[in-house]
Coordinates of N, CA, C and O in Angstrom, one line a residue:
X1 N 0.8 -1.2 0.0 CA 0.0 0.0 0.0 C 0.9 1.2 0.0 O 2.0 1.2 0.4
X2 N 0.3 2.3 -0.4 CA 1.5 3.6 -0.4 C 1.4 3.9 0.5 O 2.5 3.9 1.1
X3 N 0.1 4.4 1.3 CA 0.7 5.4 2.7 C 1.8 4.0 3.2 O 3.0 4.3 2.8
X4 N 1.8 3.0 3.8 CA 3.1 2.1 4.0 C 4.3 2.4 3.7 O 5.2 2.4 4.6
X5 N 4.6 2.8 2.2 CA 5.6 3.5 1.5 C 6.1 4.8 2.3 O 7.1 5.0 2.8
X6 N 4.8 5.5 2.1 CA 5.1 6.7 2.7 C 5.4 7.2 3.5 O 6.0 8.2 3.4
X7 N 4.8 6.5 5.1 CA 4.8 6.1 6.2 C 6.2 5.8 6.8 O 6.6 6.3 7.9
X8 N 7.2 4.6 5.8 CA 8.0 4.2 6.6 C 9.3 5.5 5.3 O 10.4 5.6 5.7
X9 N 9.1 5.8 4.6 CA 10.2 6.8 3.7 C 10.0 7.9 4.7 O 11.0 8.5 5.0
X10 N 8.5 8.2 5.4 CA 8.9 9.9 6.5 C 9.6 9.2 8.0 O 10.3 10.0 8.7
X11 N 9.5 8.0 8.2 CA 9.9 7.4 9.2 C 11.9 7.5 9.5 O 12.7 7.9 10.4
X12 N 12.1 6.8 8.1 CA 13.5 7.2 7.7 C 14.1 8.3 7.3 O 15.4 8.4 7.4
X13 N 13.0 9.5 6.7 CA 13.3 11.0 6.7 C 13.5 11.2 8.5 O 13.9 12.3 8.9
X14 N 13.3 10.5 9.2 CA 13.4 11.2 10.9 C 14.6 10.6 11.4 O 15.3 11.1 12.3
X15 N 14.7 9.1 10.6 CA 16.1 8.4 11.3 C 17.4 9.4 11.0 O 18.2 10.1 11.6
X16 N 17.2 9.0 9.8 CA 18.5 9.9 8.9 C 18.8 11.7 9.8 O 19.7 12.0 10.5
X17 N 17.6 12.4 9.5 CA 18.2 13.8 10.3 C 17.9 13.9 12.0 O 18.0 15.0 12.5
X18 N 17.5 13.0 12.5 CA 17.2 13.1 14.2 C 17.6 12.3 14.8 O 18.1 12.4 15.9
X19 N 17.6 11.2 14.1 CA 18.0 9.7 14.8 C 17.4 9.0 15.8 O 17.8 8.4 16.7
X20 N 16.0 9.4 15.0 CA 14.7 9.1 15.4 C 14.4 7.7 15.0 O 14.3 7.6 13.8
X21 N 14.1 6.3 15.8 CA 13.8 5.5 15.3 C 13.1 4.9 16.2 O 13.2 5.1 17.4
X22 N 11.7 3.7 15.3 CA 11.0 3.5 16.3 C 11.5 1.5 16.5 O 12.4 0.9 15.9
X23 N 10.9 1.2 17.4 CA 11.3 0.1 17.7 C 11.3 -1.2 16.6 O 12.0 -2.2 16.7
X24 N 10.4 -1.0 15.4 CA 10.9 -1.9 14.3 C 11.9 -1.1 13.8 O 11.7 -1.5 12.6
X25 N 13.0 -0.1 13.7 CA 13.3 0.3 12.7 C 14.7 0.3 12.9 O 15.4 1.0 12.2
X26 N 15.1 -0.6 14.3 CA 16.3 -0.7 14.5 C 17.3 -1.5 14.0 O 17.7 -2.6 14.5
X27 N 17.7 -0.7 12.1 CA 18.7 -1.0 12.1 C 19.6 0.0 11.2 O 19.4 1.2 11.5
X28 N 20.5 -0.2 10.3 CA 21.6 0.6 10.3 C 20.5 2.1 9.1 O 19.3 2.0 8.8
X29 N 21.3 2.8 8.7 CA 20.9 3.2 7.2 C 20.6 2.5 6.4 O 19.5 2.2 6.1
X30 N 21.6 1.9 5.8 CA 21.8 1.2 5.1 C 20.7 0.0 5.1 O 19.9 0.0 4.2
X31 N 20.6 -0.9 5.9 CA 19.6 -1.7 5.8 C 18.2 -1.1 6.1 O 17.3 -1.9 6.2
X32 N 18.1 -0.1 6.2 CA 16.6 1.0 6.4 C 16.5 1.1 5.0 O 15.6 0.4 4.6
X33 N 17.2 1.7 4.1 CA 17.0 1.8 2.4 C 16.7 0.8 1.9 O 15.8 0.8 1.1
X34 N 17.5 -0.5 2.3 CA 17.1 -1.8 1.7 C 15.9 -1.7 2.0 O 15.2 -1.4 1.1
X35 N 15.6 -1.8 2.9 CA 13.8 -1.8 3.3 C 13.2 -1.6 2.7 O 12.5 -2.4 2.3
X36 N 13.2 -0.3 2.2 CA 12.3 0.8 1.5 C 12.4 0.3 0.3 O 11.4 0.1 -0.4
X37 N 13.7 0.1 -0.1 CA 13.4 -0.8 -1.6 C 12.6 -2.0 -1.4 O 11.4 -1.7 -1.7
X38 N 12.7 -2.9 -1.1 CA 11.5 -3.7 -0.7 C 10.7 -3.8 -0.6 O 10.0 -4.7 -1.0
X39 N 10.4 -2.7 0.0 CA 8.9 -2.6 0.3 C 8.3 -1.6 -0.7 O 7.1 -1.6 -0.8
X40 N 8.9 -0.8 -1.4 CA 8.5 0.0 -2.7 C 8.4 -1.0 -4.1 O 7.5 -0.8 -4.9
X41 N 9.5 -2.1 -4.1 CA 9.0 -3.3 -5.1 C 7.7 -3.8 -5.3 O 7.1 -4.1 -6.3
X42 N 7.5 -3.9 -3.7 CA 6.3 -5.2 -3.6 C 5.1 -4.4 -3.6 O 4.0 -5.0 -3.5
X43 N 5.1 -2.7 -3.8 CA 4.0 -2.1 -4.0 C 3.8 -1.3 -5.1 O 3.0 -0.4 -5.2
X44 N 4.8 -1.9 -6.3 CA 4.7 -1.6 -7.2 C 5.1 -0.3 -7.9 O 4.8 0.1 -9.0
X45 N 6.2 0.6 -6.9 CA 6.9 1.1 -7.7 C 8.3 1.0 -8.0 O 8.9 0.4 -7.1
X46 N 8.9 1.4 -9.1 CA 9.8 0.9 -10.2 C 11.2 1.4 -8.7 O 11.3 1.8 -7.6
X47 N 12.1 1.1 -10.0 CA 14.1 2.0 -9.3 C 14.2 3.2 -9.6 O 14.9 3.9 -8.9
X48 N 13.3 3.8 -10.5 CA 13.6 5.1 -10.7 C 12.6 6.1 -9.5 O 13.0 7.2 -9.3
X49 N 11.5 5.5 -9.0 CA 11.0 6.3 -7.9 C 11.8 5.9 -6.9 O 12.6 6.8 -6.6
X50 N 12.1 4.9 -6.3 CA 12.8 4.4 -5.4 C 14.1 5.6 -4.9 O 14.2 6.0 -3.8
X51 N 15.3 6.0 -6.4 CA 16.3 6.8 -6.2 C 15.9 8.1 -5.6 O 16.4 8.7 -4.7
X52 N 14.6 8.5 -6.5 CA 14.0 10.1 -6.3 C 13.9 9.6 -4.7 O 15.0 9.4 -4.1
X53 N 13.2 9.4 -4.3 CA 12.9 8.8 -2.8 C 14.2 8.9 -2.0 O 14.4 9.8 -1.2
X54 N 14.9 8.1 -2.1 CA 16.2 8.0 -1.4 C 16.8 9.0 -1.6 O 17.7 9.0 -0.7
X55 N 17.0 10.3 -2.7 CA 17.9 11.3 -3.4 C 16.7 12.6 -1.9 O 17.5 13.5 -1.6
X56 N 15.7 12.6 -1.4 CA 14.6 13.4 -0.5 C 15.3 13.3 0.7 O 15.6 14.2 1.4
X57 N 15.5 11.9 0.9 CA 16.1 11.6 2.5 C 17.1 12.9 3.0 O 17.2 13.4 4.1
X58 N 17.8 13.2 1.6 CA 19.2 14.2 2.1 C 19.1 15.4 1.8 O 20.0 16.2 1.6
X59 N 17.3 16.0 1.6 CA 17.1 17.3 1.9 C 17.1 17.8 3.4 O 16.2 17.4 4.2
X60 N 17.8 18.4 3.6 CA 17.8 19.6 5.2 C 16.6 19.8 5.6 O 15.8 20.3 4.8
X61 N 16.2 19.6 6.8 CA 15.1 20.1 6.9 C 14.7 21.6 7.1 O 13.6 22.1 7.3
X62 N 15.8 22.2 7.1 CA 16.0 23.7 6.7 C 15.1 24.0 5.4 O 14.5 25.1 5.3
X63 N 15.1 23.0 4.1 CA 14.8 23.3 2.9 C 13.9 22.8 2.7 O 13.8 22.0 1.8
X64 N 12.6 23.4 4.0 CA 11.4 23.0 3.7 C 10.4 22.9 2.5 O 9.6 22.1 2.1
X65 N 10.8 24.2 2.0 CA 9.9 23.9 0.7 C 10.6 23.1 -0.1 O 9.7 23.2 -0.9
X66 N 11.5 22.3 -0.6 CA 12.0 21.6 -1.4 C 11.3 19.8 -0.9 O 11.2 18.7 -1.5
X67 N 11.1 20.3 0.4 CA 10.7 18.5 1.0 C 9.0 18.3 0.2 O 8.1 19.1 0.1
X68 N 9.0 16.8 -0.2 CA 7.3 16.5 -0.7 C 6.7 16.0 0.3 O 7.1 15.1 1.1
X69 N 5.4 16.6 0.3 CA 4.4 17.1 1.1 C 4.9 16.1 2.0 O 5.8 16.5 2.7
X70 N 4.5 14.6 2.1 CA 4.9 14.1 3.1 C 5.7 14.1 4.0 O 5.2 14.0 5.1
X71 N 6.5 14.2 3.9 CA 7.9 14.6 4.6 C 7.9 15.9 5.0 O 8.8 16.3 5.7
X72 N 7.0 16.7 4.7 CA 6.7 18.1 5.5 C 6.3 17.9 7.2 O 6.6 18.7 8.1
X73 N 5.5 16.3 7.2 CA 4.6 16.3 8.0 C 5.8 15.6 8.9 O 5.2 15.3 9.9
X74 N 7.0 15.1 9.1 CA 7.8 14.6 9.5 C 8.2 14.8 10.8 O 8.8 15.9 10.6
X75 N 8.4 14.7 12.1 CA 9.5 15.1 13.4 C 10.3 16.3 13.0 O 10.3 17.5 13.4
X76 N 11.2 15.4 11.9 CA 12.2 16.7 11.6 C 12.0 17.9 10.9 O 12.7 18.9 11.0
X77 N 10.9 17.7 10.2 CA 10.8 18.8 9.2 C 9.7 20.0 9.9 O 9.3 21.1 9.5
X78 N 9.3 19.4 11.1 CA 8.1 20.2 12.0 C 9.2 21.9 13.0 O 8.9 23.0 13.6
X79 N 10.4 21.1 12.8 CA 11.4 22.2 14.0 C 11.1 23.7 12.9 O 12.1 24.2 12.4
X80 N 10.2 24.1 12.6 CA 9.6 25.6 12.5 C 10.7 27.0 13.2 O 11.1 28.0 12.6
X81 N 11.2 26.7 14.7 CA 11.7 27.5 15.3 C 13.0 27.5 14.9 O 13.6 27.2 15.9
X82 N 13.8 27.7 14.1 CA 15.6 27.5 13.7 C 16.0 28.6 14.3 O 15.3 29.5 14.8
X83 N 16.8 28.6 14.4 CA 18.1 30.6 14.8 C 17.4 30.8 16.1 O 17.0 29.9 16.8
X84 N 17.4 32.3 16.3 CA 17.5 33.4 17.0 C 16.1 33.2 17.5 O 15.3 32.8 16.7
X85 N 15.6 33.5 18.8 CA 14.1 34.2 18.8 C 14.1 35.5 18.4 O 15.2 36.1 18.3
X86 N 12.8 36.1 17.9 CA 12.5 37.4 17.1 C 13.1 38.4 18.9 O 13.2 38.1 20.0
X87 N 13.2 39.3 18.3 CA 13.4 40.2 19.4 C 12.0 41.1 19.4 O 11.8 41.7 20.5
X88 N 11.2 41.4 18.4 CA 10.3 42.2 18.0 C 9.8 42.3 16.7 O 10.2 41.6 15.8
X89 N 8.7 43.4 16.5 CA 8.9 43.4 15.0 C 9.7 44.4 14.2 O 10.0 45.5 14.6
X90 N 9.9 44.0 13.1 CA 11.4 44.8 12.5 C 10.3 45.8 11.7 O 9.1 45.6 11.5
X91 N 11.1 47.0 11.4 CA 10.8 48.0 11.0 C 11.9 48.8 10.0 O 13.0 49.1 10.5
X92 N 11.7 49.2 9.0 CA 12.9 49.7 7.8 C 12.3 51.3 8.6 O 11.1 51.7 8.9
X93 N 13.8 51.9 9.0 CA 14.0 53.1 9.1 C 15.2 53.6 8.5 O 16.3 53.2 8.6
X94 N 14.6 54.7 7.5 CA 16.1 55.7 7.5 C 16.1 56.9 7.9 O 15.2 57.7 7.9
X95 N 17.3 57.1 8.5 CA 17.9 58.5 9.5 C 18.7 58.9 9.0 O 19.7 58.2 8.8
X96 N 18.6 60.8 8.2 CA 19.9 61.4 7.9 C 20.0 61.9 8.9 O 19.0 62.1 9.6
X97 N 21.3 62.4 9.2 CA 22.1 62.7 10.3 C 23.8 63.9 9.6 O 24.2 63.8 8.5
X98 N 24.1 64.4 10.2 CA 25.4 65.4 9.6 C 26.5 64.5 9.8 O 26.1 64.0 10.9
X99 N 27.4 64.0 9.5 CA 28.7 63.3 9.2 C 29.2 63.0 10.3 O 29.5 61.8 10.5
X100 N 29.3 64.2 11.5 CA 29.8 64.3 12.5 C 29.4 63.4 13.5 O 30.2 62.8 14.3
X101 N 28.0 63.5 13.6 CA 27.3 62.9 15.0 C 27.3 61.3 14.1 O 27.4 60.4 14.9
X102 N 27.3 61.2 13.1 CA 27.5 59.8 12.9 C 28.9 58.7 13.3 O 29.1 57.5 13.6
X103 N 30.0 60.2 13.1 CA 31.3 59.5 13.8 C 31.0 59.5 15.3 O 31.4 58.5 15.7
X104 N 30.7 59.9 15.8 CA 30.6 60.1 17.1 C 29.5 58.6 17.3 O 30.0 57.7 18.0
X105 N 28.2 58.4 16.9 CA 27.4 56.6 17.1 C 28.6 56.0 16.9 O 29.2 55.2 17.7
X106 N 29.1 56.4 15.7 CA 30.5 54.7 15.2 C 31.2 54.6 16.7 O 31.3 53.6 17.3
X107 N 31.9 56.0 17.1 CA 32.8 55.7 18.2 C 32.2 55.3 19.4 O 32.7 54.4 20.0
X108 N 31.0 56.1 20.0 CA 30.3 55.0 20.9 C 30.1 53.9 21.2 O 30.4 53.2 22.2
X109 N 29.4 53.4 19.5 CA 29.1 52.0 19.5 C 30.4 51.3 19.9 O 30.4 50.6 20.9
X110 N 31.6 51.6 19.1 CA 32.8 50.7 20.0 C 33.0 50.7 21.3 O 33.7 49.8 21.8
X111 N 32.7 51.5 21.9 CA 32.9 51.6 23.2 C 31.8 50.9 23.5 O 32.0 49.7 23.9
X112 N 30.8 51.1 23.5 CA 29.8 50.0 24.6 C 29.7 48.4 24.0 O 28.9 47.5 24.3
X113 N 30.9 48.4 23.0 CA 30.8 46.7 22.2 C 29.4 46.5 21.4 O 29.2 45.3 21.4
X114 N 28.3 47.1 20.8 CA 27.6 47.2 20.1 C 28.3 46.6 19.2 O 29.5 46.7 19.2
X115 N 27.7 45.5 17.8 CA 28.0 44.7 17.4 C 27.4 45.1 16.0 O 27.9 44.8 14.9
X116 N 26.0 46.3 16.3 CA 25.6 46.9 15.0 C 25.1 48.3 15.3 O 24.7 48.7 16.4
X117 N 25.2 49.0 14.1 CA 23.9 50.6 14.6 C 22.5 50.3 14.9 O 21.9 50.8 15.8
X118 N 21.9 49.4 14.2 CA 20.7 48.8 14.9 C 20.9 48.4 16.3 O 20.1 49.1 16.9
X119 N 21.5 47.7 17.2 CA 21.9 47.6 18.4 C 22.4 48.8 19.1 O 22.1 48.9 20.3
X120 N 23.1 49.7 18.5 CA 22.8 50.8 19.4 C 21.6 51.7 19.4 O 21.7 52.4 20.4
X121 N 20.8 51.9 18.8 CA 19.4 52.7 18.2 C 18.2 51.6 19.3 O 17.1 51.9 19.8
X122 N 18.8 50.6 19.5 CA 17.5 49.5 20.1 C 18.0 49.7 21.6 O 17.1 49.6 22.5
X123 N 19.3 50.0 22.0 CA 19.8 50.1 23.1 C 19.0 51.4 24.0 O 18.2 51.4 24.9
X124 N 19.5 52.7 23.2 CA 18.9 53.8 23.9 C 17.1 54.0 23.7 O 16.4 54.6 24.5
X125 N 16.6 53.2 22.3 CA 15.2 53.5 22.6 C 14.5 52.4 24.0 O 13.4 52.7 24.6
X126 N 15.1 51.2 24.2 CA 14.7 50.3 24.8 C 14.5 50.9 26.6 O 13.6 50.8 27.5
X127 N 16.0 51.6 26.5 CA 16.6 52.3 27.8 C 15.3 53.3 27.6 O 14.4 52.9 28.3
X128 N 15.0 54.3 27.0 CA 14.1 55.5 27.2 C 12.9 54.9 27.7 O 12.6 55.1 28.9
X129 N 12.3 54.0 26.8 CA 10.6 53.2 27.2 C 10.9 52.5 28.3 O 9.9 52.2 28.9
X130 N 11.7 52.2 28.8 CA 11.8 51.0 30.0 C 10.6 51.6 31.3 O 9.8 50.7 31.7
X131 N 10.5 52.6 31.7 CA 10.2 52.9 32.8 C 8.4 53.2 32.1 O 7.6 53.0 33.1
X132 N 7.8 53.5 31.1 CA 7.1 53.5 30.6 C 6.2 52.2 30.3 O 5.0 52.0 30.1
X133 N 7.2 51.3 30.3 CA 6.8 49.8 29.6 C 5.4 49.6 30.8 O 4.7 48.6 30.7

């Protein structure tokens, strides 16, 4: 049957990037692909879906849209949260400013180890609202 197919190919999409396995599924890679060929034989599809199949396993789950549908629905492919938490929502600002007071943020920022001008701009507005918050 396909979900079967399908079932045990998102199964091995979890071994492969998590090392997620369930208690029939203990065994190497390698004999997990045999599997899947096997069991993709006896339900009737060909070597050439088989490779596409096995060629999916070694998408990232970073490269969500590239994974087929099934495999969206996967352990691995559910970690939605990657990087950083948001700090807020972002906002495009531009500020002219005279030459001068801009050398004067650059030399600040080094001084308080500020890492960007956005980090210093978030520093003093964050410091102003605090007591407001």
């Amino acid at each position: 049957m396909v979900l079967e197919v399908l079932d045990f190919h998102r199964a091995l999409y979890d071994a492969r990037w998590n090392g997620e396995k369930s208690d029939d599924l203990l065994l190497s890679m390698a004999e997990l692909e045999d599997e899947l060929l096997k069991l993709m034989l006896e339900n009737g599809f060909d070597y050439e879906e088989f490779k596409e199949m096995l060629s999916q396993l070694y998408i990232p789950p970073y490269k969500y849209d590239l994974l087929p549908e099934h495999l969206k629905h996967s352990n691995s492919a559910k970690k939605e949260k990657l990087g950083r938490p948001s700090l807020g929502v972002t906002k495009k600002i531009s500020l002219t400013l005279p030459k001068d007071i801009w050398d004067k943020i650059e030399i600040e920022k080094t001084e308080l180890d500020l890492k960007s001008t956005s980090a210093y701009f978030r520093k003093f507005i964050l410091d102003h609202f605090k007591g407001s918050l």
